[in-house]
Amino acid sequence: MKKFAVVLGALCLSSCLYAGDVSVWDERNQFVERFNSYPIEFFAQEPLLLKTDYITENSRRENELLTAYTGYSMLSTKTFRKDYMISDKVYAAMDGGMVGVGAPFMFKNNEERSIIGQSRIDNEDFVLVPTDLESFVLLVRRDGTVYDFPGQIRHKRLVLLDDPVLPTPSNFHFKPVTVTQVESSKPEMGFDLRYDGINNGKMIFNYMTYDPNGGATGAFEVLTFPLKAGTYRINTIVLKVVSASREKIDYMILNY
């Protein structure tokens, strides 16, 4: 009777440990790991916007004899947006890595790695640098030196491994680098006046205003004038035509 009770108890324990495909031991391990792990402040993997500048290019040259060939701009004002993006990365200062009883963590000279995030251990901040082993990371100080113990990301927390690692060569380290990239938009504001030659005895001009919502699209306006020298107004532009042909136009900008 006692043996039967022991077997029944074991079956009950087993049924308590598993509910479908979920093991209570997994939940227990996560609970225990929280007392032996460190929180992670994860970094955005996409570059962050550092600043935005707006740059205006103006081809304004008043009261000066100019020449524009067919299909080319006569006068333009274009405003571009420049976004300066920044992302945190480190790169290996030399060939080498960290070696211990397990698999080595090796890097090539100038090999670049994005920083996953950072953790604080014993009142010291470390950035987490991914290795070739999934979820395993090296802990790198801000000066580029590496912590004696690697880590593993489990359940979004940092767990330190028990086996230490040593740098090889002895001066192996990472160099911190902040990568900045600049992205320029297409014209967002402004206009472009272009000479489009002669058709049916008339001078053809193309006036385009750029879409204020961005992109190189906008409103087109085709204007025609008699083929003769003189002063003409195109929107706010006062234009003096000296001579015009199918190939080019000689002109002066009087005002705009």
PDB file of C-alpha atoms in Angstrom:
ATOM      1  CA  MET A   1       0.000   0.000   0.000  1.00  0.00           C
ATOM      2  CA  LYS A   2       2.872   2.403   0.830  1.00  0.00           C
ATOM      3  CA  LYS A   3       4.582   1.690  -2.523  1.00  0.00           C
ATOM      4  CA  PHE A   4       1.364   2.513  -4.339  1.00  0.00           C
ATOM      5  CA  ALA A   5       1.130   5.822  -2.499  1.00  0.00           C
ATOM      6  CA  VAL A   6       4.709   6.711  -3.463  1.00  0.00           C
ATOM      7  CA  VAL A   7       4.027   5.956  -7.156  1.00  0.00           C
ATOM      8  CA  LEU A   8       0.790   7.932  -7.021  1.00  0.00           C
ATOM      9  CA  GLY A   9       2.619  10.863  -5.459  1.00  0.00           C
ATOM     10  CA  ALA A  10       5.230  10.809  -8.191  1.00  0.00           C
ATOM     11  CA  LEU A  11       2.521  10.825 -10.840  1.00  0.00           C
ATOM     12  CA  CYS A  12       0.818  13.749  -9.165  1.00  0.00           C
ATOM     13  CA  LEU A  13       4.126  15.645  -9.004  1.00  0.00           C
ATOM     14  CA  SER A  14       4.764  14.946 -12.664  1.00  0.00           C
ATOM     15  CA  SER A  15       1.314  16.177 -13.641  1.00  0.00           C
ATOM     16  CA  CYS A  16       1.895  19.345 -11.637  1.00  0.00           C
ATOM     17  CA  LEU A  17       5.190  20.050 -13.364  1.00  0.00           C
ATOM     18  CA  TYR A  18       3.721  19.927 -16.868  1.00  0.00           C
ATOM     19  CA  ALA A  19       0.584  21.543 -18.204  1.00  0.00           C
ATOM     20  CA  GLY A  20       0.351  20.731 -21.874  1.00  0.00           C
ATOM     21  CA  ASP A  21       3.758  21.704 -23.342  1.00  0.00           C
ATOM     22  CA  VAL A  22       4.572  24.222 -20.608  1.00  0.00           C
ATOM     23  CA  SER A  23       6.990  23.127 -17.905  1.00  0.00           C
ATOM     24  CA  VAL A  24       6.729  24.617 -14.449  1.00  0.00           C
ATOM     25  CA  TRP A  25      10.493  24.154 -14.219  1.00  0.00           C
ATOM     26  CA  ASP A  26      10.884  26.775 -16.987  1.00  0.00           C
ATOM     27  CA  GLU A  27       8.935  29.265 -14.928  1.00  0.00           C
ATOM     28  CA  ARG A  28      10.937  28.302 -11.852  1.00  0.00           C
ATOM     29  CA  ASN A  29      14.217  28.797 -13.746  1.00  0.00           C
ATOM     30  CA  GLN A  30      13.133  32.239 -14.879  1.00  0.00           C
ATOM     31  CA  PHE A  31      12.209  33.097 -11.300  1.00  0.00           C
ATOM     32  CA  VAL A  32      15.605  31.912  -9.994  1.00  0.00           C
ATOM     33  CA  GLU A  33      17.505  33.662 -12.795  1.00  0.00           C
ATOM     34  CA  ARG A  34      16.042  37.006 -11.822  1.00  0.00           C
ATOM     35  CA  PHE A  35      18.030  36.793  -8.587  1.00  0.00           C
ATOM     36  CA  ASN A  36      21.240  35.948 -10.477  1.00  0.00           C
ATOM     37  CA  SER A  37      20.899  38.291 -13.446  1.00  0.00           C
ATOM     38  CA  TYR A  38      20.976  41.964 -14.295  1.00  0.00           C
ATOM     39  CA  PRO A  39      18.497  44.200 -16.088  1.00  0.00           C
ATOM     40  CA  ILE A  40      19.401  45.415 -19.569  1.00  0.00           C
ATOM     41  CA  GLU A  41      18.800  48.845 -20.994  1.00  0.00           C
ATOM     42  CA  PHE A  42      18.327  47.946 -24.646  1.00  0.00           C
ATOM     43  CA  PHE A  43      19.484  50.429 -27.284  1.00  0.00           C
ATOM     44  CA  ALA A  44      17.590  51.237 -30.462  1.00  0.00           C
ATOM     45  CA  GLN A  45      19.214  49.322 -33.309  1.00  0.00           C
ATOM     46  CA  GLU A  46      18.116  51.892 -35.870  1.00  0.00           C
ATOM     47  CA  PRO A  47      20.159  55.091 -36.085  1.00  0.00           C
ATOM     48  CA  LEU A  48      18.764  57.911 -33.956  1.00  0.00           C
ATOM     49  CA  LEU A  49      18.113  61.390 -35.294  1.00  0.00           C
ATOM     50  CA  LEU A  50      20.740  63.727 -33.903  1.00  0.00           C
ATOM     51  CA  LYS A  51      19.703  66.952 -35.644  1.00  0.00           C
ATOM     52  CA  THR A  52      18.096  68.320 -38.794  1.00  0.00           C
ATOM     53  CA  ASP A  53      19.360  71.200 -40.919  1.00  0.00           C
ATOM     54  CA  TYR A  54      17.614  72.965 -43.784  1.00  0.00           C
ATOM     55  CA  ILE A  55      19.882  74.166 -46.578  1.00  0.00           C
ATOM     56  CA  THR A  56      18.757  76.542 -49.311  1.00  0.00           C
ATOM     57  CA  GLU A  57      20.499  76.691 -52.670  1.00  0.00           C
ATOM     58  CA  ASN A  58      19.850  79.896 -54.567  1.00  0.00           C
ATOM     59  CA  SER A  59      21.042  80.545 -58.117  1.00  0.00           C
ATOM     60  CA  ARG A  60      19.983  84.197 -57.941  1.00  0.00           C
ATOM     61  CA  ARG A  61      22.203  86.483 -60.066  1.00  0.00           C
ATOM     62  CA  GLU A  62      20.439  89.749 -60.813  1.00  0.00           C
ATOM     63  CA  ASN A  63      21.300  92.247 -63.550  1.00  0.00           C
ATOM     64  CA  GLU A  64      23.886  89.956 -65.089  1.00  0.00           C
ATOM     65  CA  LEU A  65      23.845  88.550 -68.607  1.00  0.00           C
ATOM     66  CA  LEU A  66      23.289  84.797 -68.371  1.00  0.00           C
ATOM     67  CA  THR A  67      22.902  81.884 -70.773  1.00  0.00           C
ATOM     68  CA  ALA A  68      20.800  78.747 -70.321  1.00  0.00           C
ATOM     69  CA  TYR A  69      20.666  75.879 -72.785  1.00  0.00           C
ATOM     70  CA  THR A  70      17.438  74.158 -73.721  1.00  0.00           C
ATOM     71  CA  GLY A  71      16.227  71.852 -70.976  1.00  0.00           C
ATOM     72  CA  TYR A  72      18.366  73.481 -68.294  1.00  0.00           C
ATOM     73  CA  SER A  73      17.515  75.720 -65.375  1.00  0.00           C
ATOM     74  CA  MET A  74      17.508  79.487 -65.685  1.00  0.00           C
ATOM     75  CA  LEU A  75      16.748  80.327 -62.066  1.00  0.00           C
ATOM     76  CA  SER A  76      16.020  78.190 -59.018  1.00  0.00           C
ATOM     77  CA  THR A  77      15.652  78.256 -55.277  1.00  0.00           C
ATOM     78  CA  LYS A  78      15.712  74.843 -53.574  1.00  0.00           C
ATOM     79  CA  THR A  79      15.534  73.970 -49.913  1.00  0.00           C
ATOM     80  CA  PHE A  80      16.866  70.564 -48.829  1.00  0.00           C
ATOM     81  CA  ARG A  81      16.569  68.801 -45.496  1.00  0.00           C
ATOM     82  CA  LYS A  82      19.665  67.134 -44.048  1.00  0.00           C
ATOM     83  CA  ASP A  83      19.173  64.580 -41.280  1.00  0.00           C
ATOM     84  CA  TYR A  84      22.196  63.717 -39.144  1.00  0.00           C
ATOM     85  CA  MET A  85      21.818  60.198 -37.747  1.00  0.00           C
ATOM     86  CA  ILE A  86      23.878  58.666 -34.963  1.00  0.00           C
ATOM     87  CA  SER A  87      24.313  55.056 -33.824  1.00  0.00           C
ATOM     88  CA  ASP A  88      26.443  53.443 -31.121  1.00  0.00           C
ATOM     89  CA  LYS A  89      28.950  50.874 -32.299  1.00  0.00           C
ATOM     90  CA  VAL A  90      32.307  49.445 -31.252  1.00  0.00           C
ATOM     91  CA  TYR A  91      35.036  47.912 -33.345  1.00  0.00           C
ATOM     92  CA  ALA A  92      37.907  45.585 -32.526  1.00  0.00           C
ATOM     93  CA  ALA A  93      41.201  47.442 -32.177  1.00  0.00           C
ATOM     94  CA  MET A  94      43.152  44.410 -33.456  1.00  0.00           C
ATOM     95  CA  ASP A  95      42.886  40.745 -34.425  1.00  0.00           C
ATOM     96  CA  GLY A  96      42.079  38.767 -31.298  1.00  0.00           C
ATOM     97  CA  GLY A  97      39.401  38.185 -28.731  1.00  0.00           C
ATOM     98  CA  MET A  98      38.517  36.574 -25.420  1.00  0.00           C
ATOM     99  CA  VAL A  99      39.433  32.942 -24.677  1.00  0.00           C
ATOM    100  CA  GLY A 100      38.278  30.643 -21.897  1.00  0.00           C
ATOM    101  CA  VAL A 101      37.316  27.018 -21.294  1.00  0.00           C
ATOM    102  CA  GLY A 102      34.452  27.306 -23.765  1.00  0.00           C
ATOM    103  CA  ALA A 103      34.337  28.496 -27.341  1.00  0.00           C
ATOM    104  CA  PRO A 104      36.561  31.541 -27.955  1.00  0.00           C
ATOM    105  CA  PHE A 105      35.063  34.883 -28.901  1.00  0.00           C
ATOM    106  CA  MET A 106      37.267  36.113 -31.736  1.00  0.00           C
ATOM    107  CA  PHE A 107      37.194  39.264 -33.872  1.00  0.00           C
ATOM    108  CA  LYS A 108      39.038  40.672 -36.859  1.00  0.00           C
ATOM    109  CA  ASN A 109      40.837  43.994 -36.736  1.00  0.00           C
ATOM    110  CA  ASN A 110      38.334  46.841 -37.260  1.00  0.00           C
ATOM    111  CA  GLU A 111      35.414  44.407 -37.132  1.00  0.00           C
ATOM    112  CA  GLU A 112      32.382  46.487 -36.224  1.00  0.00           C
ATOM    113  CA  ARG A 113      29.570  45.426 -33.906  1.00  0.00           C
ATOM    114  CA  SER A 114      26.395  47.249 -32.947  1.00  0.00           C
ATOM    115  CA  ILE A 115      25.832  47.629 -29.217  1.00  0.00           C
ATOM    116  CA  ILE A 116      22.782  45.725 -27.952  1.00  0.00           C
ATOM    117  CA  GLY A 117      22.400  47.714 -24.762  1.00  0.00           C
ATOM    118  CA  GLN A 118      24.035  48.238 -21.406  1.00  0.00           C
ATOM    119  CA  SER A 119      23.953  46.801 -17.886  1.00  0.00           C
ATOM    120  CA  ARG A 120      25.335  47.922 -14.556  1.00  0.00           C
ATOM    121  CA  ILE A 121      27.416  45.462 -12.524  1.00  0.00           C
ATOM    122  CA  ASP A 122      29.049  46.347  -9.210  1.00  0.00           C
ATOM    123  CA  ASN A 123      28.366  50.042  -9.815  1.00  0.00           C
ATOM    124  CA  GLU A 124      30.075  49.946 -13.201  1.00  0.00           C
ATOM    125  CA  ASP A 125      28.391  50.366 -16.599  1.00  0.00           C
ATOM    126  CA  PHE A 126      29.097  47.899 -19.402  1.00  0.00           C
ATOM    127  CA  VAL A 127      27.856  47.892 -22.982  1.00  0.00           C
ATOM    128  CA  LEU A 128      26.801  44.526 -24.378  1.00  0.00           C
ATOM    129  CA  VAL A 129      28.578  43.508 -27.586  1.00  0.00           C
ATOM    130  CA  PRO A 130      27.149  40.522 -29.498  1.00  0.00           C
ATOM    131  CA  THR A 131      29.360  37.549 -30.378  1.00  0.00           C
ATOM    132  CA  ASP A 132      29.040  34.921 -33.077  1.00  0.00           C
ATOM    133  CA  LEU A 133      27.212  32.695 -30.578  1.00  0.00           C
ATOM    134  CA  GLU A 134      23.538  33.554 -30.428  1.00  0.00           C
ATOM    135  CA  SER A 135      22.510  35.377 -27.223  1.00  0.00           C
ATOM    136  CA  PHE A 136      26.106  35.392 -25.885  1.00  0.00           C
ATOM    137  CA  VAL A 137      27.670  38.802 -25.292  1.00  0.00           C
ATOM    138  CA  LEU A 138      30.880  40.383 -24.112  1.00  0.00           C
ATOM    139  CA  LEU A 139      30.734  43.125 -21.512  1.00  0.00           C
ATOM    140  CA  VAL A 140      32.774  46.103 -22.653  1.00  0.00           C
ATOM    141  CA  ARG A 141      33.657  49.130 -20.598  1.00  0.00           C
ATOM    142  CA  ARG A 142      33.414  52.580 -22.099  1.00  0.00           C
ATOM    143  CA  ASP A 143      37.207  52.641 -22.430  1.00  0.00           C
ATOM    144  CA  GLY A 144      37.041  49.507 -24.626  1.00  0.00           C
ATOM    145  CA  THR A 145      38.410  46.923 -22.167  1.00  0.00           C
ATOM    146  CA  VAL A 146      36.462  43.708 -21.666  1.00  0.00           C
ATOM    147  CA  TYR A 147      35.020  42.290 -18.432  1.00  0.00           C
ATOM    148  CA  ASP A 148      36.476  39.007 -17.158  1.00  0.00           C
ATOM    149  CA  PHE A 149      33.209  37.096 -17.554  1.00  0.00           C
ATOM    150  CA  PRO A 150      31.040  36.875 -20.671  1.00  0.00           C
ATOM    151  CA  GLY A 151      27.272  36.930 -20.443  1.00  0.00           C
ATOM    152  CA  GLN A 152      24.164  35.493 -21.995  1.00  0.00           C
ATOM    153  CA  ILE A 153      20.848  37.214 -22.577  1.00  0.00           C
ATOM    154  CA  ARG A 154      18.063  35.114 -21.111  1.00  0.00           C
ATOM    155  CA  HIS A 155      14.487  36.306 -20.894  1.00  0.00           C
ATOM    156  CA  LYS A 156      15.688  39.850 -21.692  1.00  0.00           C
ATOM    157  CA  ARG A 157      18.091  39.906 -18.739  1.00  0.00           C
ATOM    158  CA  LEU A 158      21.864  39.501 -18.519  1.00  0.00           C
ATOM    159  CA  VAL A 159      23.183  36.335 -16.893  1.00  0.00           C
ATOM    160  CA  LEU A 160      26.931  36.190 -16.202  1.00  0.00           C
ATOM    161  CA  LEU A 161      28.650  32.909 -17.051  1.00  0.00           C
ATOM    162  CA  ASP A 162      30.736  31.105 -14.455  1.00  0.00           C
ATOM    163  CA  ASP A 163      33.883  30.581 -16.546  1.00  0.00           C
ATOM    164  CA  PRO A 164      36.211  33.602 -16.953  1.00  0.00           C
ATOM    165  CA  VAL A 165      37.805  34.657 -20.212  1.00  0.00           C
ATOM    166  CA  LEU A 166      41.173  36.251 -20.899  1.00  0.00           C
ATOM    167  CA  PRO A 167      42.139  38.646 -23.693  1.00  0.00           C
ATOM    168  CA  THR A 168      44.366  37.333 -26.445  1.00  0.00           C
ATOM    169  CA  PRO A 169      46.643  39.090 -27.161  1.00  0.00           C
ATOM    170  CA  SER A 170      46.853  40.477 -23.675  1.00  0.00           C
ATOM    171  CA  ASN A 171      46.079  44.022 -24.833  1.00  0.00           C
ATOM    172  CA  PHE A 172      43.011  43.097 -26.891  1.00  0.00           C
ATOM    173  CA  HIS A 173      40.242  45.658 -26.560  1.00  0.00           C
ATOM    174  CA  PHE A 174      37.527  47.455 -28.463  1.00  0.00           C
ATOM    175  CA  LYS A 175      37.505  51.060 -29.500  1.00  0.00           C
ATOM    176  CA  PRO A 176      34.256  52.920 -29.093  1.00  0.00           C
ATOM    177  CA  VAL A 177      33.012  54.719 -32.163  1.00  0.00           C
ATOM    178  CA  THR A 178      29.960  56.811 -32.812  1.00  0.00           C
ATOM    179  CA  VAL A 179      28.909  56.407 -36.418  1.00  0.00           C
ATOM    180  CA  THR A 180      27.261  59.475 -37.907  1.00  0.00           C
ATOM    181  CA  GLN A 181      25.544  59.380 -41.269  1.00  0.00           C
ATOM    182  CA  VAL A 182      23.980  62.230 -43.199  1.00  0.00           C
ATOM    183  CA  GLU A 183      20.864  61.768 -45.296  1.00  0.00           C
ATOM    184  CA  SER A 184      19.825  64.509 -47.714  1.00  0.00           C
ATOM    185  CA  SER A 185      16.296  64.842 -48.960  1.00  0.00           C
ATOM    186  CA  LYS A 186      15.119  65.823 -52.403  1.00  0.00           C
ATOM    187  CA  PRO A 187      14.079  69.481 -52.681  1.00  0.00           C
ATOM    188  CA  GLU A 188      11.249  70.196 -50.271  1.00  0.00           C
ATOM    189  CA  MET A 189      10.576  73.855 -51.033  1.00  0.00           C
ATOM    190  CA  GLY A 190      11.354  76.350 -53.759  1.00  0.00           C
ATOM    191  CA  PHE A 191      10.985  76.612 -57.508  1.00  0.00           C
ATOM    192  CA  ASP A 192      12.843  75.961 -60.746  1.00  0.00           C
ATOM    193  CA  LEU A 193      12.483  77.954 -63.980  1.00  0.00           C
ATOM    194  CA  ARG A 194      13.669  76.085 -67.058  1.00  0.00           C
ATOM    195  CA  TYR A 195      13.997  77.082 -70.710  1.00  0.00           C
ATOM    196  CA  ASP A 196      12.419  74.502 -73.016  1.00  0.00           C
ATOM    197  CA  GLY A 197      13.274  75.968 -76.423  1.00  0.00           C
ATOM    198  CA  ILE A 198      10.942  77.169 -79.197  1.00  0.00           C
ATOM    199  CA  ASN A 199       7.676  75.715 -80.456  1.00  0.00           C
ATOM    200  CA  ASN A 200       5.418  77.240 -83.109  1.00  0.00           C
ATOM    201  CA  GLY A 201       7.402  80.440 -83.050  1.00  0.00           C
ATOM    202  CA  LYS A 202       7.097  80.936 -79.288  1.00  0.00           C
ATOM    203  CA  MET A 203       9.552  80.672 -76.387  1.00  0.00           C
ATOM    204  CA  ILE A 204       8.651  77.854 -73.971  1.00  0.00           C
ATOM    205  CA  PHE A 205       9.339  78.067 -70.238  1.00  0.00           C
ATOM    206  CA  ASN A 206       8.642  75.477 -67.574  1.00  0.00           C
ATOM    207  CA  TYR A 207       8.059  76.725 -64.016  1.00  0.00           C
ATOM    208  CA  MET A 208       7.935  74.106 -61.251  1.00  0.00           C
ATOM    209  CA  THR A 209       7.250  74.620 -57.556  1.00  0.00           C
ATOM    210  CA  TYR A 210       8.375  71.823 -55.240  1.00  0.00           C
ATOM    211  CA  ASP A 211       5.896  70.015 -53.056  1.00  0.00           C
ATOM    212  CA  PRO A 212       6.180  71.389 -49.478  1.00  0.00           C
ATOM    213  CA  ASN A 213       5.499  67.862 -48.183  1.00  0.00           C
ATOM    214  CA  GLY A 214       8.830  66.689 -49.603  1.00  0.00           C
ATOM    215  CA  GLY A 215      10.046  64.957 -52.693  1.00  0.00           C
ATOM    216  CA  ALA A 216      11.009  66.182 -56.131  1.00  0.00           C
ATOM    217  CA  THR A 217       7.401  66.506 -57.234  1.00  0.00           C
ATOM    218  CA  GLY A 218       5.307  69.593 -57.453  1.00  0.00           C
ATOM    219  CA  ALA A 219       3.172  71.793 -59.669  1.00  0.00           C
ATOM    220  CA  PHE A 220       4.237  72.361 -63.272  1.00  0.00           C
ATOM    221  CA  GLU A 221       3.289  75.430 -65.240  1.00  0.00           C
ATOM    222  CA  VAL A 222       4.149  75.812 -68.945  1.00  0.00           C
ATOM    223  CA  LEU A 223       4.343  79.389 -70.176  1.00  0.00           C
ATOM    224  CA  THR A 224       4.827  80.689 -73.716  1.00  0.00           C
ATOM    225  CA  PHE A 225       5.892  84.111 -74.987  1.00  0.00           C
ATOM    226  CA  PRO A 226       6.455  85.587 -78.458  1.00  0.00           C
ATOM    227  CA  LEU A 227       9.900  84.921 -79.876  1.00  0.00           C
ATOM    228  CA  LYS A 228      11.377  88.380 -79.407  1.00  0.00           C
ATOM    229  CA  ALA A 229      13.581  90.315 -77.046  1.00  0.00           C
ATOM    230  CA  GLY A 230      11.873  92.110 -74.205  1.00  0.00           C
ATOM    231  CA  THR A 231      10.900  92.056 -70.559  1.00  0.00           C
ATOM    232  CA  TYR A 232       8.571  89.340 -69.288  1.00  0.00           C
ATOM    233  CA  ARG A 233       7.067  88.409 -65.935  1.00  0.00           C
ATOM    234  CA  ILE A 234       6.843  84.795 -64.819  1.00  0.00           C
ATOM    235  CA  ASN A 235       5.026  84.691 -61.503  1.00  0.00           C
ATOM    236  CA  THR A 236       7.231  86.881 -59.274  1.00  0.00           C
ATOM    237  CA  ILE A 237      10.215  86.812 -61.655  1.00  0.00           C
ATOM    238  CA  VAL A 238      10.952  89.793 -63.901  1.00  0.00           C
ATOM    239  CA  LEU A 239      12.962  88.447 -66.825  1.00  0.00           C
ATOM    240  CA  LYS A 240      14.681  90.336 -69.676  1.00  0.00           C
ATOM    241  CA  VAL A 241      15.220  88.205 -72.796  1.00  0.00           C
ATOM    242  CA  VAL A 242      18.156  89.409 -74.871  1.00  0.00           C
ATOM    243  CA  SER A 243      17.980  86.667 -77.515  1.00  0.00           C
ATOM    244  CA  ALA A 244      16.559  83.145 -77.820  1.00  0.00           C
ATOM    245  CA  SER A 245      16.950  80.182 -80.169  1.00  0.00           C
ATOM    246  CA  ARG A 246      16.105  76.495 -80.158  1.00  0.00           C
ATOM    247  CA  GLU A 247      19.433  75.743 -78.491  1.00  0.00           C
ATOM    248  CA  LYS A 248      19.725  78.456 -75.838  1.00  0.00           C
ATOM    249  CA  ILE A 249      18.497  81.690 -74.338  1.00  0.00           C
ATOM    250  CA  ASP A 250      20.459  84.786 -73.270  1.00  0.00           C
ATOM    251  CA  TYR A 251      18.728  86.670 -70.498  1.00  0.00           C
ATOM    252  CA  MET A 252      18.954  88.796 -67.356  1.00  0.00           C
ATOM    253  CA  ILE A 253      17.110  88.471 -64.058  1.00  0.00           C
ATOM    254  CA  LEU A 254      15.862  91.947 -63.175  1.00  0.00           C
ATOM    255  CA  ASN A 255      13.924  91.016 -60.041  1.00  0.00           C
ATOM    256  CA  TYR A 256      12.099  88.199 -58.248  1.00  0.00           C
TER     257      TYR A 256
END
